[in-house]
Coordinates of C-alpha atoms and ligand atoms in Angstrom, one line a residue:
X1 CA 30.7 127.5 47.2
X2 CA 29.4 123.9 48.7
X3 CA 26.5 124.7 50.9
X4 CA 28.1 125.2 55.5
X5 CA 26.1 124.0 57.9
X6 CA 25.8 126.1 60.6
X7 CA 23.4 124.3 64.0
X8 CA 22.3 127.0 66.7
X9 CA 21.8 125.4 70.6
X10 CA 21.1 126.9 73.8
X11 CA 22.1 125.9 77.1
X12 CA 21.6 126.9 80.5
X13 CA 17.4 128.3 80.5
X14 CA 15.3 129.2 78.4
X15 CA 14.7 132.8 76.2
X16 CA 17.8 133.6 75.8
X17 CA 17.1 135.1 72.4
X18 CA 18.7 132.3 69.9
X19 CA 16.2 133.7 67.4
X20 CA 18.1 137.1 67.7
X21 CA 21.0 135.5 67.3
X22 CA 19.8 133.1 64.1
X23 CA 19.1 136.1 62.9
X24 CA 21.8 138.5 63.1
X25 CA 24.6 136.2 62.1
X26 CA 22.0 134.9 58.6
X27 CA 21.9 138.9 58.3
X28 CA 25.8 139.4 59.2
X29 CA 26.1 136.5 56.6
X30 CA 24.1 138.0 53.9
X31 CA 25.8 141.4 54.7
X32 CA 28.9 140.0 53.3
X33 CA 26.7 139.1 50.0
X34 CA 26.0 134.9 50.9
X35 CA 23.1 133.5 49.8
X36 CA 21.2 132.4 53.2
X37 CA 18.7 130.7 54.5
X38 CA 17.6 129.8 58.3
X39 CA 15.1 126.8 59.7
X40 CA 13.9 126.3 63.5
X41 CA 13.6 122.7 64.6
X42 CA 11.0 122.8 67.4
X43 CA 11.4 119.4 69.8
X44 CA 7.7 119.9 70.7
X45 CA 5.3 117.2 69.5
X46 CA 2.3 119.5 67.6
X47 CA 2.4 118.8 63.8
X48 CA 2.7 122.5 64.1
X49 CA 2.0 125.7 65.9
X50 CA -1.0 126.6 64.7
X51 CA -3.3 124.6 67.4
X52 CA -0.9 126.7 70.1
X53 CA -2.8 128.9 72.6
X54 CA -0.4 131.8 72.2
X55 CA 0.2 132.0 75.9
X56 CA 2.2 128.3 75.2
X57 CA 4.7 129.8 72.3
X58 CA 3.3 133.4 71.7
X59 CA 2.3 134.6 68.4
X60 CA 1.8 132.0 65.5
X61 CA 3.8 133.4 62.1
X62 CA 2.2 131.8 58.8
X63 CA 4.6 132.2 55.9
X64 CA 3.6 133.5 52.5
X65 CA 3.3 130.1 51.4
X66 CA 0.7 129.4 54.0
X67 CA 2.3 127.5 57.0
X68 CA 2.0 127.7 60.5
X69 CA 4.7 128.5 62.4
X70 CA 7.0 129.2 64.8
X71 CA 8.2 133.2 66.2
X72 CA 11.2 132.7 65.4
X73 CA 10.8 132.7 61.3
X74 CA 9.4 136.5 61.9
X75 CA 12.4 136.9 63.3
X76 CA 14.1 135.8 60.3
X77 CA 12.1 137.6 57.6
X78 CA 12.5 140.5 59.9
X79 CA 16.0 140.7 60.3
X80 CA 16.9 139.4 56.3
X81 CA 14.0 140.4 54.1
X82 CA 14.0 136.4 53.2
X83 CA 11.1 135.1 53.2
X84 CA 10.9 131.4 55.0
X85 CA 8.3 128.8 53.1
X86 CA 6.8 125.5 55.2
X87 CA 11.0 123.7 55.1
X88 CA 11.9 126.7 57.8
X89 CA 9.6 125.9 60.6
X90 CA 9.7 121.2 62.0
X91 CA 8.4 120.4 64.9
X92 CA 9.1 116.7 66.4
X93 CA 5.4 116.2 65.8
X94 CA 6.4 116.7 61.7
X95 CA 8.8 114.2 61.6
X96 CA 6.9 111.5 63.8
X97 CA 4.3 111.9 61.2
X98 CA 6.0 111.2 58.1
X99 CA 8.0 108.5 59.3
X100 CA 4.9 107.0 60.7
X101 CA 2.6 107.4 57.0
X102 CA 5.7 106.1 55.6
X103 CA 5.2 103.2 58.0
X104 CA 2.0 102.7 57.3
X105 CA 2.6 102.5 53.7
X106 CA 4.8 99.9 54.1
X107 CA 8.1 102.1 53.0
X108 CA 10.1 100.3 56.1
X109 CA 9.4 97.0 54.6
X110 CA 9.0 95.1 57.8
X111 CA 11.9 96.9 59.8
X112 CA 11.5 97.9 63.4
X113 CA 11.2 101.8 63.2
X114 CA 13.3 103.4 66.1
X115 CA 14.7 106.8 67.0
X116 CA 17.7 105.9 65.9
X117 CA 17.9 106.0 62.6
X118 CA 14.5 106.5 61.2
X119 CA 14.0 109.7 63.6
X120 CA 17.1 111.0 63.5
X121 CA 17.4 109.9 59.9
X122 CA 13.9 112.5 58.9
X123 CA 15.4 115.4 60.5
X124 CA 18.8 115.3 58.9
X125 CA 16.7 114.8 56.0
X126 CA 15.1 118.0 56.5
X127 CA 18.1 119.9 57.6
X128 CA 19.6 119.2 54.1
X129 CA 16.2 119.7 52.5
X130 CA 16.0 123.9 51.6
X131 CA 19.4 123.7 50.1
X132 CA 18.3 120.9 48.0
X133 CA 15.3 122.6 46.3
X134 CA 17.6 126.1 46.1
X135 CA 21.1 127.0 46.1
X136 CA 21.8 128.1 49.8
X137 CA 26.2 129.6 50.5
X138 CA 24.5 129.0 54.7
X139 CA 21.7 127.0 56.3
X140 CA 21.5 128.3 59.7
X141 CA 19.1 125.6 62.1
X142 CA 18.3 127.5 65.5
X143 CA 17.4 124.2 67.8
X144 CA 14.8 125.0 70.1
X145 CA 14.1 124.2 73.8
X146 CA 17.5 123.9 76.0
X147 CA 20.1 121.4 76.0
X148 CA 19.7 118.5 78.5
X149 CA 15.8 117.9 77.3
X150 CA 14.5 114.9 77.1
X151 CA 12.8 115.8 73.4
X152 CA 15.6 117.6 71.7
X153 CA 17.8 114.5 72.2
X154 CA 16.7 113.1 68.5
X155 CA 17.8 116.4 67.3
X156 CA 21.2 117.0 68.4
X157 CA 22.0 113.1 67.7
X158 CA 21.3 114.0 64.0
X159 CA 23.5 116.8 64.2
X160 CA 26.2 114.8 65.9
X161 CA 25.9 112.6 62.8
X162 CA 25.6 115.1 60.3
X163 CA 28.4 116.9 61.8
X164 CA 30.3 113.9 61.9
X165 CA 29.2 113.3 57.7
X166 CA 30.0 116.7 56.3
X167 CA 33.3 117.5 58.3
X168 CA 34.2 120.9 60.0
X169 CA 34.3 122.9 57.4
X170 CA 30.7 122.4 56.7
X171 CA 29.0 122.3 59.8
X172 CA 29.5 123.9 62.3
X173 CA 28.1 124.8 66.1
X174 CA 27.2 127.6 68.0
X175 CA 26.0 127.5 71.6
X176 CA 23.9 130.0 73.3
X177 CA 24.4 130.0 77.0
X178 CA 23.4 132.3 79.9
X179 CA 25.7 133.7 82.5
X180 CA 23.6 134.7 85.7
X181 CA 25.1 137.9 88.2
X182 CA 24.9 136.7 91.7
X183 CA 24.3 140.1 93.5
X184 CA 24.9 139.6 97.1
X185 CA 28.2 138.2 96.0
X186 CA 28.5 140.5 93.1
X187 CA 30.3 138.3 90.5
X188 CA 29.2 136.8 87.3
X189 CA 28.9 132.6 87.3
X190 CA 30.2 130.7 84.4
X191 CA 29.5 127.1 86.0
X192 CA 25.9 127.0 84.2
X193 CA 28.0 127.7 80.8
X194 CA 30.6 125.4 82.0
X195 CA 27.8 122.3 82.5
X196 CA 26.0 122.8 80.0
X197 CA 29.1 122.7 77.3
X198 CA 29.7 119.3 79.3
X199 CA 26.1 117.9 78.7
X200 CA 26.6 118.7 75.0
X201 CA 30.0 117.7 74.3
X202 CA 28.9 114.1 76.5
X203 CA 26.2 113.8 73.1
X204 CA 29.6 114.1 71.0
X205 CA 29.2 117.7 69.9
X206 CA 32.0 120.6 71.1
X207 CA 30.6 124.1 69.9
X208 CA 33.1 125.9 67.9
X209 CA 31.7 129.3 68.8
X210 CA 30.4 130.2 72.7
X211 CA 27.7 133.5 72.7
X212 CA 27.6 134.7 76.4
X213 CA 24.3 136.3 77.8
X214 CA 24.4 138.6 80.2
X215 CA 24.1 141.4 81.5
X216 CA 26.8 142.7 83.1
X217 CA 30.0 143.5 80.4
X218 CA 31.7 139.7 81.0
X219 CA 36.3 140.9 81.7
X220 CA 39.1 139.5 79.2
X221 CA 39.7 137.1 82.0
X222 CA 36.1 135.5 82.6
X223 CA 35.9 134.4 78.6
X224 CA 39.5 133.3 79.1
X225 CA 37.9 130.9 81.7
X226 CA 35.0 129.7 79.9
X227 CA 37.3 128.7 77.0
X228 CA 39.9 127.4 78.9
X229 CA 37.2 124.6 80.5
X230 CA 35.1 124.6 77.6
X231 CA 38.1 123.7 74.7
X232 CA 36.9 126.6 72.1
X233 CA 39.0 129.5 71.5
X234 CA 38.7 132.6 73.6
X235 CA 38.2 134.7 70.5
X236 CA 35.0 132.6 70.2
X237 CA 33.7 133.0 73.2
X238 CA 31.6 136.2 72.4
X239 CA 29.2 137.8 74.3
X240 CA 25.7 139.4 74.4
X241 CA 24.3 141.8 76.4
X242 CA 21.7 143.2 76.8
X243 CA 20.9 146.0 74.2
X244 CA 18.5 149.1 73.4
X245 CA 16.9 147.1 70.9
X246 CA 17.2 143.7 68.9
X247 CA 18.1 145.4 65.5
X248 CA 21.2 146.1 67.6
X249 CA 22.7 143.0 68.0
X250 CA 23.6 142.1 64.7
X251 CA 26.0 145.3 65.1
X252 CA 27.4 143.9 68.5
X253 CA 27.8 140.8 67.5
X254 CA 29.9 142.1 64.1
X255 CA 32.1 143.9 66.3
X256 CA 33.2 141.1 68.1
X257 CA 34.0 139.4 65.1
X258 CA 31.2 136.6 64.9
X259 CA 31.0 136.5 61.8
X260 CA 34.3 136.7 60.9
X261 CA 35.2 134.2 63.4
X262 CA 32.7 131.4 61.9
X263 CA 33.9 132.5 58.1
X264 CA 36.9 131.7 58.9
X265 CA 37.0 127.9 61.2
X266 CA 35.1 126.9 58.2
X267 CA 38.0 127.7 56.0
X268 CA 37.0 131.1 54.2
X269 CA 39.8 133.7 55.1
X270 CA 39.1 136.0 52.2
X271 CA 36.8 137.9 54.2
X272 CA 33.9 139.8 51.5
X273 CA 32.9 143.0 52.5
X274 CA 30.3 144.0 55.4
X275 CA 27.5 145.9 53.7
X276 CA 25.2 146.7 56.2
X277 CA 24.7 150.7 54.8
X278 CA 20.8 150.6 54.8
X279 CA 21.0 148.5 58.2
X280 CA 22.8 151.4 59.6
X281 CA 20.1 154.2 58.7
X282 CA 17.6 152.4 60.2
X283 CA 19.2 152.4 63.6
X284 CA 20.6 156.1 63.2
X285 CA 17.0 156.9 62.7
X286 CA 15.9 154.7 65.4
X287 CA 18.6 156.1 68.2
X288 CA 17.5 159.8 66.9
X289 CA 13.9 160.0 67.6
X290 CA 13.2 161.4 70.7
X291 CA 9.3 161.9 70.5
X292 CA 6.9 159.5 71.3
X293 CA 3.9 157.7 69.8
X294 CA 1.6 156.1 72.5
X295 CA -1.2 153.7 70.4
X296 CA -2.4 151.0 71.9
X297 CA -2.6 147.7 71.6
X298 CA -6.6 145.7 71.9
X299 CA -6.2 142.8 72.8
X300 CA -6.6 139.6 75.7
X301 CA -3.2 138.2 75.6
X302 CA -1.3 140.3 78.0
X303 CA 1.5 138.1 76.6
X304 CA 4.4 140.2 75.2
X305 CA 4.9 137.8 72.6
X306 CA 1.5 137.1 71.5
X307 CA 1.3 140.1 69.1
X308 CA 5.0 140.2 68.1
X309 CA 5.3 140.9 64.6
X310 CA 2.4 144.1 65.4
X311 CA 5.0 145.0 67.9
X312 CA 8.0 145.2 65.9
X313 CA 5.6 146.5 63.0
X314 CA 4.5 149.2 65.1
X315 CA 8.3 149.8 65.3
X316 CA 9.3 150.0 62.3
X317 CA 6.9 152.1 61.3
X318 CA 7.7 154.4 64.1
X319 CA 11.4 154.2 62.8
X320 CA 10.7 155.4 59.9
X321 CA 8.9 158.8 60.3
X322 CA 11.3 159.2 63.4
X323 CA 9.1 158.9 66.2
X324 CA 9.3 156.2 69.4
X325 CA 5.8 154.5 69.2
X326 CA 5.3 153.3 72.7
X327 CA 2.9 150.5 72.9
X328 CA 0.3 150.4 76.2
X329 CA -1.4 147.0 76.4
X330 CA -5.6 147.4 77.0
X331 CA -6.7 144.5 78.2
X332 CA -10.4 144.0 75.8
X333 CA -11.8 142.2 78.6
X334 CA -12.0 145.2 80.5
X335 CA -13.2 147.7 78.2
X336 CA -16.5 149.0 79.3
X337 CA -19.0 151.8 77.7
X338 CA -18.3 153.7 81.2
X339 CA -14.3 152.9 81.3
X340 CA -13.7 153.2 76.9
X341 CA -12.4 156.7 77.1
X342 CA -10.3 156.6 80.4
X343 CA -8.5 153.4 79.4
X344 CA -8.0 154.5 75.6
X345 CA -7.1 158.0 77.6
X346 CA -3.9 159.9 76.0
X347 CA -3.4 157.2 72.9
X348 CA -3.0 158.8 69.3
X349 CA -4.1 155.7 67.8
X350 CA -5.2 152.3 68.5
X351 CA -4.8 149.0 66.9
X352 CA -7.4 145.7 67.2
X353 CA -5.6 142.8 67.5
X354 CA -6.3 139.4 65.5
X355 CA -8.2 136.5 68.1
X356 CA -10.1 133.4 67.7
X357 CA -12.9 132.9 70.0
X358 CA -15.2 135.0 72.4
X359 CA -12.8 136.2 75.2
X360 CA -12.7 139.9 75.4
X361 CA -14.6 140.9 71.7
X362 CA -17.2 142.9 73.2
X363 CA -14.4 145.3 75.0
X364 CA -12.8 144.8 70.8
X365 CA -16.1 146.0 69.9
X366 CA -16.4 149.3 72.5
X367 CA -13.4 150.4 71.3
X368 CA -13.6 150.4 68.1
X369 CA -17.2 152.4 68.1
X370 CA -15.1 154.9 70.0
X371 CA -12.4 155.7 68.4
X372 CA -14.7 155.9 65.3
X373 CA -17.1 158.8 66.8
X374 CA -14.0 160.6 68.3
X375 CA -12.1 159.6 64.9
X376 CA -9.1 158.4 66.6
X377 CA -7.0 156.4 64.0
X378 CA -7.8 153.0 64.2
X379 CA -6.6 150.0 62.4
X380 CA -8.0 146.8 62.5
X381 CA -6.3 143.4 61.8
X382 CA -8.5 139.8 61.1
X383 CA -10.0 139.3 64.1
X384 CA -9.9 143.0 64.7
X385 CA -11.5 143.8 61.0
X386 CA -14.0 141.8 62.1
X387 CA -14.9 143.9 64.9
X388 CA -14.9 147.6 63.2
X389 CA -17.2 145.2 60.7
X390 CA -19.5 144.2 63.8
X391 CA -19.5 147.3 65.1
X392 CA -20.7 149.1 62.7
X393 CA -23.5 146.7 61.7
X394 CA -24.5 147.4 65.4
X395 CA -24.2 151.4 65.8
X396 CA -24.7 152.6 62.2
X397 CA -27.0 149.9 60.6
X398 CA -29.2 149.7 63.2
X399 CA -28.5 145.6 63.7
X400 CA -28.3 145.4 67.4
X401 CA -27.7 141.8 66.8
X402 CA -24.8 141.7 64.1
X403 CA -22.1 139.2 64.9
X404 CA -20.0 136.7 63.8
X405 CA -20.8 133.0 63.6
X406 CA -18.1 132.1 65.0
X407 CA -18.9 133.6 68.4
X408 CA -22.1 133.5 67.6
X409 CA -23.2 130.3 65.1
X410 CA -27.5 131.5 65.2
X411 CA -27.3 135.4 64.8
X412 CA -29.6 136.4 61.7
X413 CA -27.4 139.3 61.3
X414 CA -23.9 137.0 60.7
X415 CA -22.4 140.2 58.8
X416 CA -19.4 138.1 59.2
X417 CA -19.4 134.8 58.4
X418 CA -17.8 131.2 58.0
X419 CA -16.4 130.9 54.7
X420 CA -17.8 128.4 52.0
X421 CA -14.8 126.0 51.6
X422 CA -14.6 126.5 55.4
X423 CA -18.1 124.0 56.2
X424 CA -16.4 120.9 55.9
X425 CA -14.0 121.1 57.8
X426 CA -13.4 118.8 61.0
X427 CA -9.8 119.0 61.2
X428 CA -8.2 122.1 63.1
X429 CA -4.7 121.8 62.9
X430 CA -3.1 123.6 59.1
X431 CA -7.2 124.0 58.1
X432 CA -7.7 127.4 58.3
X433 CA -7.4 130.0 54.9
X434 CA -3.3 130.1 55.4
X435 CA -0.7 132.3 53.3
X436 CA -0.7 135.0 51.0
X437 CA -3.2 135.8 48.5
X438 CA -3.8 139.0 46.3
X439 CA -5.7 141.4 46.9
X440 CA -6.7 144.4 44.2
X441 CA -7.6 147.7 45.8
X442 CA -10.3 150.6 45.2
X443 CA -8.2 153.3 43.5
X444 CA -8.0 156.8 45.3
X445 CA -8.9 154.7 48.7
X446 CA -7.0 155.5 51.3
X447 CA -5.8 152.1 52.0
X448 CA -4.8 152.5 47.7
X449 CA -2.9 155.7 49.0
X450 CA -1.1 154.4 52.1
X451 CA -0.1 151.6 49.6
X452 CA 2.1 154.0 47.3
X453 CA -1.1 154.0 44.7
X454 CA -1.3 149.9 43.9
X455 CA -3.3 148.7 42.4
X456 CA -2.7 145.1 43.2
X457 CA -1.1 143.8 46.3
X458 CA -0.4 140.3 48.0
X459 CA -0.6 140.0 51.9
X460 CA -0.8 136.4 54.1
X461 CA -3.6 135.1 55.9
X462 CA -5.2 132.8 58.8
X463 CA -8.6 133.1 59.2
X464 CA -11.8 130.5 58.5
X465 CA -14.8 133.7 58.7
X466 CA -14.9 136.7 56.2
X467 CA -16.8 139.8 55.5
X468 CA -20.2 138.6 54.5
X469 CA -20.9 139.7 50.8
X470 CA -25.1 139.7 51.6
X471 CA -24.3 143.3 53.5
X472 CA -21.8 144.8 51.5
X473 CA -24.2 147.3 49.9
X474 CA -25.7 148.6 53.0
X475 CA -22.1 149.2 54.5
X476 CA -21.0 151.1 50.8
X477 CA -24.2 153.8 51.2
X478 CA -23.6 154.1 55.0
X479 CA -20.2 155.5 54.6
X480 CA -18.1 152.0 55.3
X481 CA -16.2 151.2 51.7
X482 CA -15.1 147.3 50.9
X483 CA -11.9 148.7 49.6
X484 CA -9.9 145.4 49.4
X485 CA -11.2 142.3 47.3
X486 CA -9.2 139.5 46.4
X487 CA -9.5 139.2 42.6
X488 CA -10.3 135.2 42.1
X489 CA -13.4 134.4 45.2
X490 CA -14.5 138.1 45.4
X491 CA -13.8 137.7 49.0
X492 CA -13.8 142.1 51.4
X493 CA -10.2 141.8 52.7
X494 CA -9.9 145.0 53.6
X495 CA -12.7 148.1 55.0
X496 CA -12.0 151.7 56.1
X497 CA -14.3 154.9 56.7
X498 CA -12.9 157.0 54.1
X499 CA -14.7 160.0 56.3
X500 CA -12.4 159.1 59.5
X501 CA -8.4 160.3 59.4
X502 CA -7.6 156.4 59.6
X503 CA -10.2 153.5 60.3
X504 CA -9.4 150.7 58.2
X505 CA -9.5 147.2 58.8
X506 CA -7.7 144.0 57.2
X507 CA -8.8 140.5 56.9
X508 CA -5.7 140.2 56.3
X509 CA -2.3 140.5 58.5
X510 CA 0.0 142.9 57.0
X511 CA 2.6 142.8 60.5
X512 CA 3.0 139.2 59.1
X513 CA 5.7 141.2 56.0
X514 CA 7.4 144.0 57.5
X515 CA 10.7 144.2 57.9
X516 CA 13.6 146.6 59.0
X517 CA 14.5 147.4 55.6
X518 CA 11.0 147.4 54.5
X519 CA 8.9 148.6 57.0
X520 CA 5.2 148.2 56.3
X521 CA 3.7 150.4 54.1
X522 CA -0.4 150.3 55.9
X523 CA 1.5 150.4 59.1
X524 CA 3.6 153.4 57.7
X525 CA 0.8 155.6 57.0
X526 CA -1.2 154.4 60.4
X527 CA 1.4 155.7 62.4
X528 CA 1.8 158.6 60.6
X529 CA -1.5 159.3 61.4
X530 CA -1.3 159.4 64.8
X531 CA 1.5 161.2 64.9
X532 CA -0.2 164.2 63.1
X533 CA -3.1 162.7 65.1
Ligands
LIG1 N1 -11.1 134.2 64.7 C1 -11.2 134.7 63.1 C2 -11.5 133.7 61.7 O1 -10.9 133.1 62.1 C3 -9.6 135.7 62.9 C4 -8.8 135.2 63.1 C5 -7.3 135.8 63.4 O2 -7.9 137.2 63.6 N2 -6.2 135.6 62.9 O3 -12.1 134.4 60.9

């Protein structure tokens, strides 16, 4: 089948869940047997989100091929189980960078470089790029931002051109908007949706499908009204109400025929059967779980999206353990020796979160000490693992000044030190140790057991600092074991204290590869240990 392109745009407000709708549509098409990929185009000027503070855009997600991307790519992978690549995440900055580099090389032969056609051509090239490398039946492209944003204009112009070039059966637009409920009037209001669609039409794009985000059920009359004002079939006006879980969204979309409508509009009348069996089983588990396990996220970003993948990984693992995971954010900046017991009171386990820089690290170290001494299941991820290592050096090995050279460049006991390959790097963007690397596990360790007795695993990284091998023997002798090592570089990637019920730190980020149908084994085993506690 020739590749078809679906564009997802958003209007009225941001944070309506375009990423979830894109991921859900991808899931449904995949469940009908199609080969799909989902990509995100973001209108901001950063070349990638790697240099962004999580308060700006939430977590930075990392692909297996080592690219720092928007967190929506995490949703795409969790929903579909398909790995994304560096070609699935593109920003304005990246588009401009390649055009300007080409201009500097002289590739444009004296031409004036303009937004149209040069920037829009580069956007179009990137939209089509994935399908030139491998065959896809559908390429879903989510456009970040909201219609009306100045910086989004070149992307919409590129879509307008592509729709014209490819024709109506090969390119289609789904527009997501918001229908607010005015409590005082007791009414749902469609005017913002109408305005947003008019704006899109003004740019030469007529959406074929509208998804209306709403907190209240939309009546048939209301959907007819929207259809009438927006030149859209009433069946193609779909509502997306708040649901107890994002993982209900594909089912809810399917019930209203989102995928079927799109397929028919794209000339496919013979719909292949939908296979959602294991997805439904997951939802069943989720809905049947009545008991709750309380887990603390010890971190410094008091923002839901900052630890998105960790939250989702815990939820996946909870579901398959037939529990609901109740996540409690514990701000490590506020943890002291005196209040740690109170702050972690009632927690069955803790995750010590990744991060950068000084802020909040002493609290993470205190938490690691507390849970080590009280044998509370503890999962340290990246910076979290590094804090477990520092805590052990300070309180067990007796190096009171132990630290990471990230926080204290002159510490004599740099148990966490900058990786050799990082020492001469001066540019910040995209230069960390990124992406998936092999890791050999020590037979018989807790970690090896948690992984189902696998000897070799592959996990994604994002860091500059690493366990300092110089201290390895001391750690081993005193009860913290290095149980995962990179076979090529010898870097220590996993530490554990086998004497405790579950005390494991990983230099990598297992949360990037937990999906709905394949929960990550480390999260599975961690949550199980929390439940057993
Ligand atoms: N700041 C630490 C490093 O660069 C940890 C990074 C992280 O947690 N992702 O090594």
